[in-house]
Amino acid sequence: MAGAKSMRDGKSETPLLEWIAAGIGLLLTLLVTGVIGRKALHGEAEQLPVIAVAVTGITSSAPGYVLAFEASNQTGGTAAAVEIEAVLKDNGKIVDTGKATLDYVAGHGKAKGGVFLVEDPRRHKLEIRALGFQIP
């Protein structure tokens, strides 16, 4: 009998390609199950976000100045409603403040924003920091 399948006792043999595909499927299934199982048993404790804020630019605008910034999350924990505050001081006295809220900063991610100020940030001591966040 000529053909791709040989017959033994009236049954056809499974082609080699099917065995290879089945082996690959089995390996992928075991891998995914192992990863999910490991996460379930030994999952990382929820990390709190750590937000660092850096000034990226200062431009003039109609009400005064815009202080552009970039907030970067140093951990894997996500943060929502991140409040940023910029404070301008002159000889220890606060001369201007501004706040902005970022909707979301992903774990190990970055987000950009801006704060409106009346005074020129280049003429005073600038302090900019994250005030708080929500865990989404």
GROMACS .gro file of C-alpha atoms in nm:
model
  136
    1MET     CA    1   0.000   0.000   0.000
    2ALA     CA    2   0.156   0.332  -0.106
    3GLY     CA    3   0.076   0.657   0.079
    4ALA     CA    4   0.179   0.899   0.352
    5LYS     CA    5   0.034   0.682   0.627
    6SER     CA    6   0.127   0.321   0.679
    7MET     CA    7  -0.124   0.076   0.817
    8ARG     CA    8  -0.066  -0.164   1.107
    9ASP     CA    9  -0.350  -0.379   1.214
   10GLY     CA   10  -0.595  -0.143   1.041
   11LYS     CA   11  -0.477   0.168   1.233
   12SER     CA   12  -0.285   0.466   1.089
   13GLU     CA   13   0.033   0.597   1.255
   14THR     CA   14   0.039   0.954   1.385
   15PRO     CA   15   0.264   1.169   1.165
   16LEU     CA   16   0.583   1.305   1.321
   17LEU     CA   17   0.471   1.666   1.267
   18GLU     CA   18   0.166   1.608   1.489
   19TRP     CA   19   0.389   1.473   1.768
   20ILE     CA   20   0.614   1.780   1.740
   21ALA     CA   21   0.316   2.018   1.751
   22ALA     CA   22   0.170   1.833   2.049
   23GLY     CA   23   0.506   1.849   2.231
   24ILE     CA   24   0.537   2.224   2.172
   25GLY     CA   25   0.179   2.276   2.294
   26LEU     CA   26   0.248   2.072   2.606
   27LEU     CA   27   0.566   2.269   2.683
   28LEU     CA   28   0.389   2.603   2.641
   29THR     CA   29   0.100   2.491   2.862
   30LEU     CA   30   0.337   2.375   3.135
   31LEU     CA   31   0.537   2.698   3.112
   32VAL     CA   32   0.229   2.922   3.146
   33THR     CA   33   0.090   2.709   3.429
   34GLY     CA   34   0.426   2.725   3.609
   35VAL     CA   35   0.453   3.104   3.579
   36ILE     CA   36   0.097   3.159   3.702
   37GLY     CA   37   0.142   2.909   3.984
   38ARG     CA   38   0.468   3.069   4.098
   39LYS     CA   39   0.307   3.415   4.100
   40ALA     CA   40   0.011   3.281   4.299
   41LEU     CA   41   0.231   3.113   4.559
   42HIS     CA   42   0.522   3.355   4.581
   43GLY     CA   43   0.381   3.677   4.434
   44GLU     CA   44   0.559   4.001   4.511
   45ALA     CA   45   0.408   4.209   4.787
   46GLU     CA   46   0.231   4.514   4.650
   47GLN     CA   47   0.487   4.788   4.609
   48LEU     CA   48   0.406   5.146   4.691
   49PRO     CA   49   0.498   5.395   4.421
   50VAL     CA   50   0.799   5.623   4.471
   51ILE     CA   51   0.764   5.935   4.257
   52ALA     CA   52   1.065   6.151   4.167
   53VAL     CA   53   0.997   6.486   4.001
   54ALA     CA   54   1.241   6.673   3.772
   55VAL     CA   55   1.200   7.011   3.603
   56THR     CA   56   1.219   6.986   3.224
   57GLY     CA   57   1.167   7.350   3.127
   58ILE     CA   58   1.041   7.697   3.212
   59THR     CA   59   0.845   7.912   2.965
   60SER     CA   60   0.664   8.243   2.984
   61SER     CA   61   0.285   8.237   2.957
   62ALA     CA   62   0.000   8.486   2.987
   63PRO     CA   63  -0.051   8.445   3.363
   64GLY     CA   64   0.324   8.428   3.435
   65TYR     CA   65   0.530   8.112   3.384
   66VAL     CA   66   0.482   7.743   3.316
   67LEU     CA   67   0.715   7.509   3.498
   68ALA     CA   68   0.727   7.185   3.296
   69PHE     CA   69   0.818   6.868   3.484
   70GLU     CA   70   0.849   6.493   3.446
   71ALA     CA   71   0.742   6.256   3.723
   72SER     CA   72   0.905   5.914   3.716
   73ASN     CA   73   0.793   5.617   3.922
   74GLN     CA   74   1.093   5.436   4.071
   75THR     CA   75   0.903   5.116   4.168
   76GLY     CA   76   0.660   4.870   4.014
   77GLY     CA   77   0.363   5.005   4.211
   78THR     CA   78   0.119   5.215   4.008
   79ALA     CA   79  -0.005   5.556   4.118
   80ALA     CA   80  -0.319   5.749   4.030
   81ALA     CA   81  -0.415   6.110   4.102
   82VAL     CA   82  -0.053   6.205   4.171
   83GLU     CA   83  -0.043   6.556   4.314
   84ILE     CA   84   0.268   6.764   4.237
   85GLU     CA   85   0.357   7.084   4.421
   86ALA     CA   86   0.605   7.354   4.323
   87VAL     CA   87   0.711   7.609   4.584
   88LEU     CA   88   0.919   7.923   4.519
   89LYS     CA   89   1.107   8.067   4.817
   90ASP     CA   90   1.305   8.384   4.871
   91ASN     CA   91   1.516   8.394   5.189
   92GLY     CA   92   1.305   8.112   5.335
   93LYS     CA   93   0.978   8.295   5.268
   94ILE     CA   94   0.726   8.139   5.027
   95VAL     CA   95   0.661   8.377   4.737
   96ASP     CA   96   0.458   8.150   4.506
   97THR     CA   97   0.313   7.799   4.488
   98GLY     CA   98   0.155   7.589   4.218
   99LYS     CA   99   0.001   7.244   4.200
  100ALA     CA  100  -0.079   6.993   3.930
  101THR     CA  101  -0.240   6.648   3.932
  102LEU     CA  102  -0.130   6.364   3.708
  103ASP     CA  103  -0.404   6.112   3.634
  104TYR     CA  104  -0.176   5.807   3.629
  105VAL     CA  105   0.191   5.710   3.658
  106ALA     CA  106   0.256   5.346   3.571
  107GLY     CA  107   0.501   5.129   3.761
  108HIS     CA  108   0.852   5.214   3.638
  109GLY     CA  109   0.683   5.470   3.411
  110LYS     CA  110   0.695   5.844   3.352
  111ALA     CA  111   0.438   6.119   3.310
  112LYS     CA  112   0.480   6.484   3.212
  113GLY     CA  113   0.292   6.791   3.324
  114GLY     CA  114   0.319   7.158   3.410
  115VAL     CA  115   0.256   7.400   3.694
  116PHE     CA  116   0.147   7.761   3.649
  117LEU     CA  117   0.338   8.018   3.856
  118VAL     CA  118   0.313   8.396   3.872
  119GLU     CA  119   0.676   8.450   3.979
  120ASP     CA  120   0.976   8.354   3.766
  121PRO     CA  121   1.109   8.019   3.899
  122ARG     CA  122   1.461   8.109   3.781
  123ARG     CA  123   1.478   8.403   4.024
  124HIS     CA  124   1.387   8.208   4.338
  125LYS     CA  125   1.469   7.886   4.517
  126LEU     CA  126   1.250   7.616   4.365
  127GLU     CA  127   1.124   7.308   4.550
  128ILE     CA  128   0.914   7.060   4.352
  129ARG     CA  129   0.785   6.729   4.482
  130ALA     CA  130   0.503   6.478   4.476
  131LEU     CA  131   0.258   6.531   4.761
  132GLY     CA  132   0.051   6.215   4.737
  133PHE     CA  133  -0.125   5.957   4.522
  134GLN     CA  134  -0.404   5.702   4.511
  135ILE     CA  135  -0.356   5.331   4.447
  136PRO     CA  136  -0.569   5.242   4.145
   0.00000   0.00000   0.00000
